[in-house]
Structure formats: structure tokens, C-alpha cells
PDB file of C-alpha atoms in Angstrom:
ATOM      1  CA  MET A 167      66.872  72.721 145.314  1.00  0.00           C
ATOM      2  CA  ARG A 168      67.695  76.277 146.435  1.00  0.00           C
ATOM      3  CA  LEU A 169      64.837  76.409 148.574  1.00  0.00           C
ATOM      4  CA  VAL A 170      65.994  73.648 150.769  1.00  0.00           C
ATOM      5  CA  PRO A 171      67.588  75.815 153.384  1.00  0.00           C
ATOM      6  CA  VAL A 172      64.594  78.021 153.703  1.00  0.00           C
ATOM      7  CA  ILE A 173      62.433  74.827 154.223  1.00  0.00           C
ATOM      8  CA  LEU A 174      64.907  73.483 156.821  1.00  0.00           C
ATOM      9  CA  LEU A 175      64.792  76.980 158.656  1.00  0.00           C
ATOM     10  CA  GLY A 176      61.040  76.713 158.469  1.00  0.00           C
ATOM     11  CA  ILE A 177      61.060  73.201 159.924  1.00  0.00           C
ATOM     12  CA  TRP A 178      63.492  74.280 162.750  1.00  0.00           C
ATOM     13  CA  LEU A 179      61.209  77.152 163.665  1.00  0.00           C
ATOM     14  CA  GLN A 180      57.986  74.937 163.566  1.00  0.00           C
ATOM     15  CA  VAL A 181      59.602  72.252 165.661  1.00  0.00           C
ATOM     16  CA  ALA A 182      62.003  74.135 168.061  1.00  0.00           C
ATOM     17  CA  ILE A 183      60.663  77.695 168.232  1.00  0.00           C
ATOM     18  CA  LEU A 184      57.042  78.087 167.777  1.00  0.00           C
ATOM     19  CA  PRO A 185      55.830  75.472 170.486  1.00  0.00           C
ATOM     20  CA  LEU A 186      57.568  77.906 173.064  1.00  0.00           C
ATOM     21  CA  PHE A 187      54.836  80.508 172.296  1.00  0.00           C
ATOM     22  CA  GLY A 188      51.854  78.425 173.532  1.00  0.00           C
ATOM     23  CA  GLN A 189      48.872  76.866 172.036  1.00  0.00           C
ATOM     24  CA  GLY A 190      47.150  79.601 169.861  1.00  0.00           C
ATOM     25  CA  LEU A 191      44.553  78.464 167.290  1.00  0.00           C
ATOM     26  CA  GLY A 192      47.143  78.237 164.397  1.00  0.00           C
ATOM     27  CA  GLN A 193      50.005  77.059 167.011  1.00  0.00           C
ATOM     28  CA  ILE A 194      48.076  73.947 167.605  1.00  0.00           C
ATOM     29  CA  THR A 195      48.451  72.586 164.002  1.00  0.00           C
ATOM     30  CA  SER A 196      52.008  73.711 163.905  1.00  0.00           C
ATOM     31  CA  ASN A 197      52.683  71.638 167.041  1.00  0.00           C
ATOM     32  CA  ILE A 198      51.011  68.662 165.489  1.00  0.00           C
ATOM     33  CA  MET A 199      53.007  68.775 162.273  1.00  0.00           C
ATOM     34  CA  GLY A 200      56.015  69.622 164.171  1.00  0.00           C
ATOM     35  CA  ALA A 201      55.671  66.454 166.437  1.00  0.00           C
ATOM     36  CA  ALA A 202      54.435  64.227 163.229  1.00  0.00           C
ATOM     37  CA  CYS A 203      57.646  65.194 161.443  1.00  0.00           C
ATOM     38  CA  ILE A 204      59.881  63.847 164.184  1.00  0.00           C
ATOM     39  CA  ALA A 205      57.852  60.951 165.109  1.00  0.00           C
ATOM     40  CA  ASP A 206      57.053  59.538 161.622  1.00  0.00           C
ATOM     41  CA  ASN A 207      60.551  60.320 160.002  1.00  0.00           C
ATOM     42  CA  MET A 208      58.922  62.923 157.567  1.00  0.00           C
ATOM     43  CA  PHE A 209      62.122  65.285 157.857  1.00  0.00           C
ATOM     44  CA  ALA A 210      64.032  63.418 154.963  1.00  0.00           C
ATOM     45  CA  LYS A 211      60.745  62.857 152.877  1.00  0.00           C
ATOM     46  CA  THR A 212      60.263  66.476 153.123  1.00  0.00           C
ATOM     47  CA  ILE A 213      63.522  68.071 152.093  1.00  0.00           C
ATOM     48  CA  PHE A 214      64.063  65.456 149.231  1.00  0.00           C
ATOM     49  CA  PHE A 215      60.334  66.151 148.095  1.00  0.00           C
ATOM     50  CA  VAL A 216      59.208  62.441 148.247  1.00  0.00           C
ATOM     51  CA  MET A 217      56.519  62.920 150.396  1.00  0.00           C
ATOM     52  CA  ALA A 218      53.833  62.184 147.411  1.00  0.00           C
ATOM     53  CA  PHE A 219      55.215  58.781 147.126  1.00  0.00           C
ATOM     54  CA  TYR A 220      54.246  57.634 150.712  1.00  0.00           C
ATOM     55  CA  ASP A 221      50.633  56.745 151.715  1.00  0.00           C
ATOM     56  CA  GLU A 222      50.357  59.521 154.459  1.00  0.00           C
ATOM     57  CA  GLY A 223      51.452  62.095 151.920  1.00  0.00           C
ATOM     58  CA  ALA A 224      52.275  64.530 154.917  1.00  0.00           C
ATOM     59  CA  VAL A 225      55.153  66.784 155.176  1.00  0.00           C
ATOM     60  CA  CYS A 226      56.806  68.937 158.038  1.00  0.00           C
ATOM     61  CA  LEU A 227      55.722  72.000 156.439  1.00  0.00           C
ATOM     62  CA  GLY A 228      52.212  71.916 155.181  1.00  0.00           C
ATOM     63  CA  GLN A 229      52.865  74.142 152.063  1.00  0.00           C
ATOM     64  CA  VAL A 230      55.973  72.050 151.105  1.00  0.00           C
ATOM     65  CA  TRP A 231      54.019  69.605 149.034  1.00  0.00           C
ATOM     66  CA  TYR A 232      53.248  72.197 146.425  1.00  0.00           C
ATOM     67  CA  LEU A 233      56.971  72.398 145.820  1.00  0.00           C
ATOM     68  CA  GLY A 234      57.109  68.775 145.843  1.00  0.00           C
ATOM     69  CA  CYS A 235      54.759  68.735 142.830  1.00  0.00           C
ATOM     70  CA  GLU A 236      56.695  71.479 140.870  1.00  0.00           C
ATOM     71  CA  PHE A 237      60.011  69.766 141.825  1.00  0.00           C
ATOM     72  CA  TRP A 238      58.896  66.491 139.951  1.00  0.00           C
ATOM     73  CA  TYR A 239      57.537  68.624 137.049  1.00  0.00           C
ATOM     74  CA  ALA A 240      60.869  70.215 136.901  1.00  0.00           C
ATOM     75  CA  ALA A 241      62.734  67.210 137.049  1.00  0.00           C
ATOM     76  CA  ILE A 242      60.816  65.264 134.127  1.00  0.00           C
ATOM     77  CA  PHE A 243      60.897  68.219 131.861  1.00  0.00           C
ATOM     78  CA  PRO A 244      64.281  67.452 130.259  1.00  0.00           C
ATOM     79  CA  LEU A 245      62.791  64.397 128.863  1.00  0.00           C
ATOM     80  CA  ASN A 246      59.910  66.388 127.232  1.00  0.00           C
ATOM     81  CA  ALA A 247      62.529  68.938 125.822  1.00  0.00           C
ATOM     82  CA  ALA A 248      64.822  66.162 124.670  1.00  0.00           C
ATOM     83  CA  LEU A 249      61.733  64.417 122.680  1.00  0.00           C
ATOM     84  CA  TYR A 250      60.728  67.607 121.433  1.00  0.00           C
ATOM     85  CA  GLY A 251      64.180  68.212 120.113  1.00  0.00           C
ATOM     86  CA  VAL A 252      64.322  65.216 118.165  1.00  0.00           C
ATOM     87  CA  HIS A 253      60.842  65.724 116.449  1.00  0.00           C
ATOM     88  CA  LYS A 254      58.194  68.346 117.875  1.00  0.00           C
ATOM     89  CA  ALA A 255      55.521  65.714 117.300  1.00  0.00           C
ATOM     90  CA  LEU A 256      57.368  63.573 119.883  1.00  0.00           C
ATOM     91  CA  GLY A 257      57.611  66.054 122.676  1.00  0.00           C
ATOM     92  CA  VAL A 258      53.936  67.423 121.837  1.00  0.00           C
ATOM     93  CA  THR A 259      52.490  63.872 121.988  1.00  0.00           C
ATOM     94  CA  PHE A 260      54.600  62.859 125.105  1.00  0.00           C
ATOM     95  CA  THR A 261      53.126  66.050 127.197  1.00  0.00           C
ATOM     96  CA  VAL A 262      49.535  65.477 125.632  1.00  0.00           C
ATOM     97  CA  LEU A 263      49.619  61.676 126.952  1.00  0.00           C
ATOM     98  CA  LEU A 264      50.962  62.796 130.386  1.00  0.00           C
ATOM     99  CA  SER A 265      48.351  65.443 130.650  1.00  0.00           C
ATOM    100  CA  ILE A 266      45.582  63.199 129.471  1.00  0.00           C
ATOM    101  CA  GLY A 267      46.928  60.599 132.182  1.00  0.00           C
ATOM    102  CA  SER A 268      46.707  63.106 135.016  1.00  0.00           C
ATOM    103  CA  ILE A 269      43.194  64.036 133.849  1.00  0.00           C
ATOM    104  CA  SER A 270      42.117  60.304 133.674  1.00  0.00           C
ATOM    105  CA  TRP A 271      43.529  59.360 137.146  1.00  0.00           C
ATOM    106  CA  CYS A 272      41.217  62.134 138.549  1.00  0.00           C
ATOM    107  CA  TRP A 273      38.383  61.349 137.013  1.00  0.00           C
ATOM    108  CA  TYR A 274      38.656  57.752 137.739  1.00  0.00           C
ATOM    109  CA  GLN A 275      39.483  58.327 141.332  1.00  0.00           C
ATOM    110  CA  SER A 276      36.946  60.681 141.657  1.00  0.00           C
ATOM    111  CA  ILE A 277      34.235  58.192 140.340  1.00  0.00           C
ATOM    112  CA  ILE A 278      35.366  55.078 142.449  1.00  0.00           C
ATOM    113  CA  HIS A 279      35.444  57.010 145.813  1.00  0.00           C
ATOM    114  CA  ASN A 280      32.524  59.214 145.238  1.00  0.00           C
ATOM    115  CA  THR A 281      34.972  62.068 145.944  1.00  0.00           C
ATOM    116  CA  THR A 282      33.495  65.945 146.844  1.00  0.00           C
ATOM    117  CA  PRO A 283      34.247  68.390 144.373  1.00  0.00           C
ATOM    118  CA  TYR A 284      37.277  70.193 145.695  1.00  0.00           C
ATOM    119  CA  GLN A 285      35.494  73.424 146.511  1.00  0.00           C
ATOM    120  CA  GLN A 286      33.144  71.763 148.643  1.00  0.00           C
ATOM    121  CA  LEU A 287      33.788  70.158 152.135  1.00  0.00           C
ATOM    122  CA  ARG A 288      32.815  66.510 153.097  1.00  0.00           C
ATOM    123  CA  LEU A 289      31.920  66.160 156.491  1.00  0.00           C
ATOM    124  CA  PRO A 290      33.265  64.326 158.315  1.00  0.00           C
ATOM    125  CA  PRO A 291      36.676  64.506 156.706  1.00  0.00           C
ATOM    126  CA  VAL A 292      37.586  60.922 155.021  1.00  0.00           C
ATOM    127  CA  THR A 293      40.942  62.127 154.236  1.00  0.00           C
ATOM    128  CA  GLU A 294      42.513  58.899 155.895  1.00  0.00           C
ATOM    129  CA  GLN A 295      40.901  56.318 153.652  1.00  0.00           C
ATOM    130  CA  ASP A 296      41.105  58.276 150.525  1.00  0.00           C
ATOM    131  CA  MET A 297      44.855  59.353 150.935  1.00  0.00           C
ATOM    132  CA  ALA A 298      46.375  56.517 149.015  1.00  0.00           C
ATOM    133  CA  ASN A 299      44.270  57.235 146.040  1.00  0.00           C
ATOM    134  CA  ASP A 300      44.391  61.275 146.819  1.00  0.00           C
ATOM    135  CA  THR A 301      43.708  63.343 143.597  1.00  0.00           C
ATOM    136  CA  TYR A 302      44.619  66.674 145.481  1.00  0.00           C
ATOM    137  CA  THR A 303      48.193  66.475 146.759  1.00  0.00           C
ATOM    138  CA  ARG A 304      49.800  63.917 144.251  1.00  0.00           C
ATOM    139  CA  PRO A 305      52.227  65.259 141.424  1.00  0.00           C
ATOM    140  CA  TRP A 306      50.533  63.090 138.862  1.00  0.00           C
ATOM    141  CA  ALA A 307      47.132  64.376 139.675  1.00  0.00           C
ATOM    142  CA  ARG A 308      48.251  67.967 138.882  1.00  0.00           C
ATOM    143  CA  TYR A 309      50.662  67.178 135.891  1.00  0.00           C
ATOM    144  CA  ASP A 310      47.758  68.272 133.358  1.00  0.00           C
ATOM    145  CA  ALA A 311      47.783  72.146 134.074  1.00  0.00           C
ATOM    146  CA  TYR A 312      51.543  71.975 133.725  1.00  0.00           C
ATOM    147  CA  GLY A 313      51.469  70.085 130.578  1.00  0.00           C
ATOM    148  CA  VAL A 314      49.037  72.721 129.003  1.00  0.00           C
ATOM    149  CA  GLY A 315      51.553  75.236 129.891  1.00  0.00           C
ATOM    150  CA  ILE A 316      54.316  73.688 128.239  1.00  0.00           C
ATOM    151  CA  LEU A 317      52.333  73.310 125.204  1.00  0.00           C
ATOM    152  CA  PHE A 318      51.435  76.866 125.115  1.00  0.00           C
ATOM    153  CA  GLY A 319      55.081  77.619 125.830  1.00  0.00           C
ATOM    154  CA  TRP A 320      55.964  75.774 122.816  1.00  0.00           C
ATOM    155  CA  LEU A 321      53.139  77.481 120.700  1.00  0.00           C
ATOM    156  CA  ILE A 322      54.416  81.017 121.657  1.00  0.00           C
ATOM    157  CA  LEU A 323      57.847  80.179 120.891  1.00  0.00           C
ATOM    158  CA  ALA A 324      56.773  78.986 117.294  1.00  0.00           C
ATOM    159  CA  GLU A 325      54.667  82.154 116.980  1.00  0.00           C
ATOM    160  CA  ARG A 326      57.581  84.289 117.807  1.00  0.00           C
ATOM    161  CA  LYS A 327      59.671  82.558 115.271  1.00  0.00           C
ATOM    162  CA  GLY A 328      57.133  82.464 112.387  1.00  0.00           C
ATOM    163  CA  ASN A 329      54.515  85.123 113.277  1.00  0.00           C
ATOM    164  CA  GLY A 330      52.037  82.667 111.465  1.00  0.00           C
ATOM    165  CA  PHE A 331      49.056  83.741 113.627  1.00  0.00           C
ATOM    166  CA  LYS A 332      49.809  87.625 113.630  1.00  0.00           C
ATOM    167  CA  ASN A 333      50.302  87.305 109.696  1.00  0.00           C
ATOM    168  CA  PHE A 334      46.998  85.600 109.305  1.00  0.00           C
ATOM    169  CA  VAL A 335      45.181  88.603 111.383  1.00  0.00           C
ATOM    170  CA  LYS A 336      46.813  91.177 109.210  1.00  0.00           C
ATOM    171  CA  LYS A 337      46.214  89.713 105.757  1.00  0.00           C
ATOM    172  CA  ASN A 338      42.489  88.802 106.637  1.00  0.00           C
ATOM    173  CA  LYS A 339      41.633  91.662 108.918  1.00  0.00           C
ATOM    174  CA  ILE A 340      37.882  91.224 109.331  1.00  0.00           C
ATOM    175  CA  VAL A 341      37.975  87.436 109.752  1.00  0.00           C
ATOM    176  CA  GLY A 342      41.421  87.431 111.809  1.00  0.00           C
ATOM    177  CA  TYR A 343      39.954  90.012 114.150  1.00  0.00           C
ATOM    178  CA  MET A 344      36.959  88.030 114.485  1.00  0.00           C
ATOM    179  CA  VAL A 345      39.036  85.079 115.464  1.00  0.00           C
ATOM    180  CA  VAL A 346      40.776  87.313 117.942  1.00  0.00           C
ATOM    181  CA  ILE A 347      37.635  88.418 119.475  1.00  0.00           C
ATOM    182  CA  ALA A 348      36.233  84.740 119.506  1.00  0.00           C
ATOM    183  CA  LEU A 349      39.618  83.658 121.310  1.00  0.00           C
ATOM    184  CA  TRP A 350      39.361  86.465 123.869  1.00  0.00           C
ATOM    185  CA  PHE A 351      35.755  85.380 124.612  1.00  0.00           C
ATOM    186  CA  VAL A 352      36.567  81.667 124.845  1.00  0.00           C
ATOM    187  CA  SER A 353      39.726  82.567 127.338  1.00  0.00           C
ATOM    188  CA  LEU A 354      37.660  85.132 129.604  1.00  0.00           C
ATOM    189  CA  PHE A 355      34.582  82.680 129.646  1.00  0.00           C
ATOM    190  CA  LEU A 356      36.628  79.778 130.829  1.00  0.00           C
ATOM    191  CA  LEU A 357      38.443  81.600 133.308  1.00  0.00           C
ATOM    192  CA  TYR A 358      35.438  82.799 134.707  1.00  0.00           C
ATOM    193  CA  PHE A 359      33.614  79.528 134.249  1.00  0.00           C
ATOM    194  CA  THR A 360      36.068  77.058 136.025  1.00  0.00           C
ATOM    195  CA  ILE A 361      35.768  79.223 139.194  1.00  0.00           C
ATOM    196  CA  PHE A 362      31.973  80.356 139.250  1.00  0.00           C
ATOM    197  CA  GLY A 363      30.347  78.052 136.627  1.00  0.00           C
ATOM    198  CA  PHE A 364      31.773  74.534 137.012  1.00  0.00           C
ATOM    199  CA  SER A 365      32.194  74.377 140.679  1.00  0.00           C
ATOM    200  CA  GLY A 366      28.440  75.972 140.903  1.00  0.00           C
ATOM    201  CA  TRP A 367      27.303  72.979 139.097  1.00  0.00           C
ATOM    202  CA  CYS A 368      24.948  71.938 142.126  1.00  0.00           C
ATOM    203  CA  PHE A 369      21.447  71.786 143.582  1.00  0.00           C
ATOM    204  CA  LEU A 370      20.258  73.374 146.865  1.00  0.00           C
ATOM    205  CA  VAL A 371      19.833  71.274 149.788  1.00  0.00           C
ATOM    206  CA  ASP A 372      16.896  71.331 152.043  1.00  0.00           C
ATOM    207  CA  PHE A 373      18.146  72.499 155.089  1.00  0.00           C
ATOM    208  CA  GLU A 374      14.516  72.553 156.993  1.00  0.00           C
ATOM    209  CA  ASN A 375      14.231  68.959 156.840  1.00  0.00           C
ATOM    210  CA  LEU A 376      18.277  68.273 157.068  1.00  0.00           C
ATOM    211  CA  TRP A 377      18.409  66.957 160.888  1.00  0.00           C
ATOM    212  CA  ASP A 378      15.461  64.375 160.297  1.00  0.00           C
ATOM    213  CA  LYS A 379      18.119  62.187 158.543  1.00  0.00           C
ATOM    214  CA  ARG A 380      21.253  61.902 160.522  1.00  0.00           C
ATOM    215  CA  ILE A 381      22.864  60.036 157.474  1.00  0.00           C
ATOM    216  CA  ASP A 382      23.360  63.410 155.702  1.00  0.00           C
ATOM    217  CA  LEU A 383      26.210  64.128 157.704  1.00  0.00           C
ATOM    218  CA  TYR A 384      28.090  61.289 156.053  1.00  0.00           C
ATOM    219  CA  TYR A 385      27.828  63.204 152.823  1.00  0.00           C
ATOM    220  CA  GLU A 386      24.958  61.436 151.425  1.00  0.00           C
ATOM    221  CA  SER A 387      21.765  62.983 150.008  1.00  0.00           C
ATOM    222  CA  LEU A 388      18.338  63.148 151.560  1.00  0.00           C
ATOM    223  CA  ASP A 389      17.624  60.081 150.019  1.00  0.00           C
ATOM    224  CA  PRO A 390      20.324  57.511 150.808  1.00  0.00           C
ATOM    225  CA  THR A 391      19.669  55.579 147.628  1.00  0.00           C
ATOM    226  CA  SER A 392      20.385  58.772 145.372  1.00  0.00           C
ATOM    227  CA  SER A 393      23.710  59.549 143.869  1.00  0.00           C
ATOM    228  CA  ILE A 394      23.481  63.031 144.717  1.00  0.00           C
ATOM    229  CA  LYS A 395      25.694  64.518 147.366  1.00  0.00           C
ATOM    230  CA  TRP A 396      25.912  67.726 149.192  1.00  0.00           C
ATOM    231  CA  ASP A 397      28.127  70.057 150.728  1.00  0.00           C
ATOM    232  CA  TYR A 398      27.078  71.113 154.653  1.00  0.00           C
ATOM    233  CA  ILE A 399      29.001  74.526 154.500  1.00  0.00           C
ATOM    234  CA  THR A 400      27.593  75.964 151.056  1.00  0.00           C
ATOM    235  CA  GLY A 401      24.472  74.026 150.761  1.00  0.00           C
ATOM    236  CA  CYS A 402      25.388  73.141 147.312  1.00  0.00           C
ATOM    237  CA  SER A 403      24.986  69.366 146.070  1.00  0.00           C
ATOM    238  CA  SER A 404      26.339  67.491 143.172  1.00  0.00           C
ATOM    239  CA  THR A 405      26.299  64.044 141.260  1.00  0.00           C
ATOM    240  CA  ASN A 406      29.310  61.946 141.281  1.00  0.00           C
ATOM    241  CA  ASP A 407      29.574  62.440 137.521  1.00  0.00           C
ATOM    242  CA  SER A 408      29.659  66.142 137.887  1.00  0.00           C
ATOM    243  CA  SER A 409      31.995  66.244 140.667  1.00  0.00           C
ATOM    244  CA  ALA A 410      34.469  64.086 138.878  1.00  0.00           C
ATOM    245  CA  ALA A 411      34.219  66.084 135.809  1.00  0.00           C
ATOM    246  CA  TRP A 412      35.153  69.254 137.948  1.00  0.00           C
ATOM    247  CA  ASN A 413      37.793  67.266 139.742  1.00  0.00           C
ATOM    248  CA  ALA A 414      39.331  66.267 136.610  1.00  0.00           C
ATOM    249  CA  LEU A 415      38.980  69.000 134.248  1.00  0.00           C
ATOM    250  CA  HIS A 416      39.165  72.600 136.247  1.00  0.00           C
ATOM    251  CA  ARG A 417      42.744  72.778 136.305  1.00  0.00           C
ATOM    252  CA  ALA A 418      43.356  71.998 133.003  1.00  0.00           C
ATOM    253  CA  VAL A 419      40.628  74.225 131.564  1.00  0.00           C
ATOM    254  CA  TRP A 420      41.976  76.788 133.757  1.00  0.00           C
ATOM    255  CA  ALA A 421      45.523  76.577 132.461  1.00  0.00           C
ATOM    256  CA  PHE A 422      44.003  76.214 128.771  1.00  0.00           C
ATOM    257  CA  ALA A 423      42.387  79.634 129.441  1.00  0.00           C
ATOM    258  CA  LEU A 424      45.265  81.428 130.944  1.00  0.00           C
ATOM    259  CA  GLY A 425      47.637  80.110 127.980  1.00  0.00           C
ATOM    260  CA  LEU A 426      45.303  81.366 125.572  1.00  0.00           C
ATOM    261  CA  LEU A 427      45.459  84.828 127.031  1.00  0.00           C
ATOM    262  CA  ILE A 428      49.037  84.808 127.330  1.00  0.00           C
ATOM    263  CA  PHE A 429      49.364  83.754 123.572  1.00  0.00           C
ATOM    264  CA  LEU A 430      47.250  86.348 122.617  1.00  0.00           C
ATOM    265  CA  CYS A 431      48.906  89.046 124.676  1.00  0.00           C
ATOM    266  CA  ASP A 432      52.375  87.835 123.290  1.00  0.00           C
ATOM    267  CA  SER A 433      51.082  87.812 119.805  1.00  0.00           C
ATOM    268  CA  GLY A 434      50.340  91.691 120.092  1.00  0.00           C
ATOM    269  CA  PHE A 435      46.607  91.267 120.497  1.00  0.00           C
ATOM    270  CA  GLY A 436      46.313  91.682 124.103  1.00  0.00           C
ATOM    271  CA  PHE A 437      45.122  95.361 123.745  1.00  0.00           C
ATOM    272  CA  THR A 438      44.255  96.786 127.309  1.00  0.00           C
ATOM    273  CA  ILE A 439      44.540  93.732 129.105  1.00  0.00           C
ATOM    274  CA  ASN A 440      48.099  93.320 128.090  1.00  0.00           C
ATOM    275  CA  SER A 441      48.694  97.011 129.161  1.00  0.00           C
ATOM    276  CA  PHE A 442      47.217  96.044 132.461  1.00  0.00           C
ATOM    277  CA  LEU A 443      49.299  92.899 133.205  1.00  0.00           C
ATOM    278  CA  SER A 444      52.575  94.389 131.838  1.00  0.00           C
ATOM    279  CA  PHE A 445      52.257  97.415 133.603  1.00  0.00           C
ATOM    280  CA  THR A 446      55.355  98.404 135.763  1.00  0.00           C
ATOM    281  CA  VAL A 447      55.993 101.449 138.131  1.00  0.00           C
ATOM    282  CA  ARG A 448      58.518 102.682 135.680  1.00  0.00           C
ATOM    283  CA  LYS A 449      55.274 103.463 133.092  1.00  0.00           C
ATOM    284  CA  LEU A 450      54.154 106.096 135.825  1.00  0.00           C
ATOM    285  CA  ARG A 451      54.718 109.544 134.763  1.00  0.00           C
ATOM    286  CA  ILE A 452      54.265 112.608 137.139  1.00  0.00           C
TER     287      ILE A 452
END
């Protein structure tokens, strides 16, 4: 809530000050959002972070919906922590179920709405008809990455107390370091794959014959009876299943890979990567 004064200042600048500087390319969007903030009574929804629970899902400042997601994750975390305090299995199970629910929501909504992969662009935009089932800006659609982070946080705390993994590697050096290398491979591969692999799960579009069938502009394939859809900007097409898999899993997979990297670094097996990530100016020696 300490960010609310900053948000209020940003809203004031957008509504009262920025419009005085004319209609630049970026200012047009700012003016539209400022007008909507007043006309549609989005002000209270924005400063109390409840915008995601309304159909329009809009805010006075575009970036605030990110904070809205983080606000609700932080708001329910005491329940995660309380259950974990009662019994570790309860906290872990509750967090896993919430994460699975988030993944399932994204997958199901992507399937029934034939949603585009998030790195691709649907033309023309269909945000209005999909907003009620949006899998991008809603807090419950993004919880999976947060849940994975909580689970790795608990794992790191347990490792710091017991040093189970570190002791395993020391007692079984050959096998232990093989496991460390394998985990590093998994982490780095998934960090790469979620950006350049999964999102690249596509087929090339035949742009030479593109304009022969105008229906292509409505995000259909060259064959209207096909389930394949494509992105007009990149020429990359995907099926409904591959798109749903990406939309449902990419955040959780990325969070898992990043959590694994942090766990290895915190356990003392980060090597050069840990030195790079933990580098500070103080370590510079002239």
C-alpha cells in the first residue's frame, strides 16, 4: 500500500498535466486512459487494486494491474504461511493446488476461446470479447509462478537448516556432482526453452498467397476448416493445443527453472553464475 501515493501522483499527472502537452503518439493513449479513469469510475478500483475483479479489467495507469496481481498474492500469503506452520504438508499442498488451479484456468480458457499465444498477435484484436475470461491480466491466471516461488523459498529454507543436498553431494562426489550438472542443464535449458523454444512451436505461413483469402485477417489458417492459427506479424502459426500449452505452462516453467538456479546458487553450487549474479561494485579492486 506504500505505492498508493505514487500511483495517485501518476494518475494526477496523466489526467490533469500530460494532456496539456498535446497529442503525441504516446500521449493519445495516455489521454484515453485518463478520460476512462474519470468516466468509468476506475479511480477507486485502481488505488484499491480490485480492477481485476471487474469485466473491463482496466486501470487508470496501465502498469498498475501488475501491482494488483502482486497485491493479492501478498494478501493471501499469510494463509499459505499459516498452513505451512501447522504442518509443512498442508502449506505445500495448498500452494500446489492454487498453482495447478491457475495453470488449469489458463489452459481451459485458451482452449475454449482459441486464444493466441501471448508472444503472438491476433488481428484484429479481440480483447473485448475475451476480457471476461482473460488469462493475461487476472491475478488467478498468474499465481502459478508465484506459487512455484513460494515452494522454492521453503525448499531453500529447509536446505539452509539441514544441508541435506549439500551433504549428499559431499558424501557422493561423483554422483553428487553429476546431479548438480544435470540440474544446471535442466535449469538453463528451461530458461532458454520457455522463451525461444516453446513460443517458437509454430509453422511458417504462406505469405505469397496470404491475401487470396481475406479470412486470414481474422486469425484463421489458410484453410478455414483447420485448427491452425497464425500470427500476422511474425508469420508463425500454431495449433490450439500448442497455444494452450504455452499459455498455461510458460510462467510456471520459467519460475521453476529460475527457482532451481537460485537453489543451486544458495546451496553453494552456483560457481561462475553465482559469482556473476552476486557481483557488487564493492568487489571491484583497483
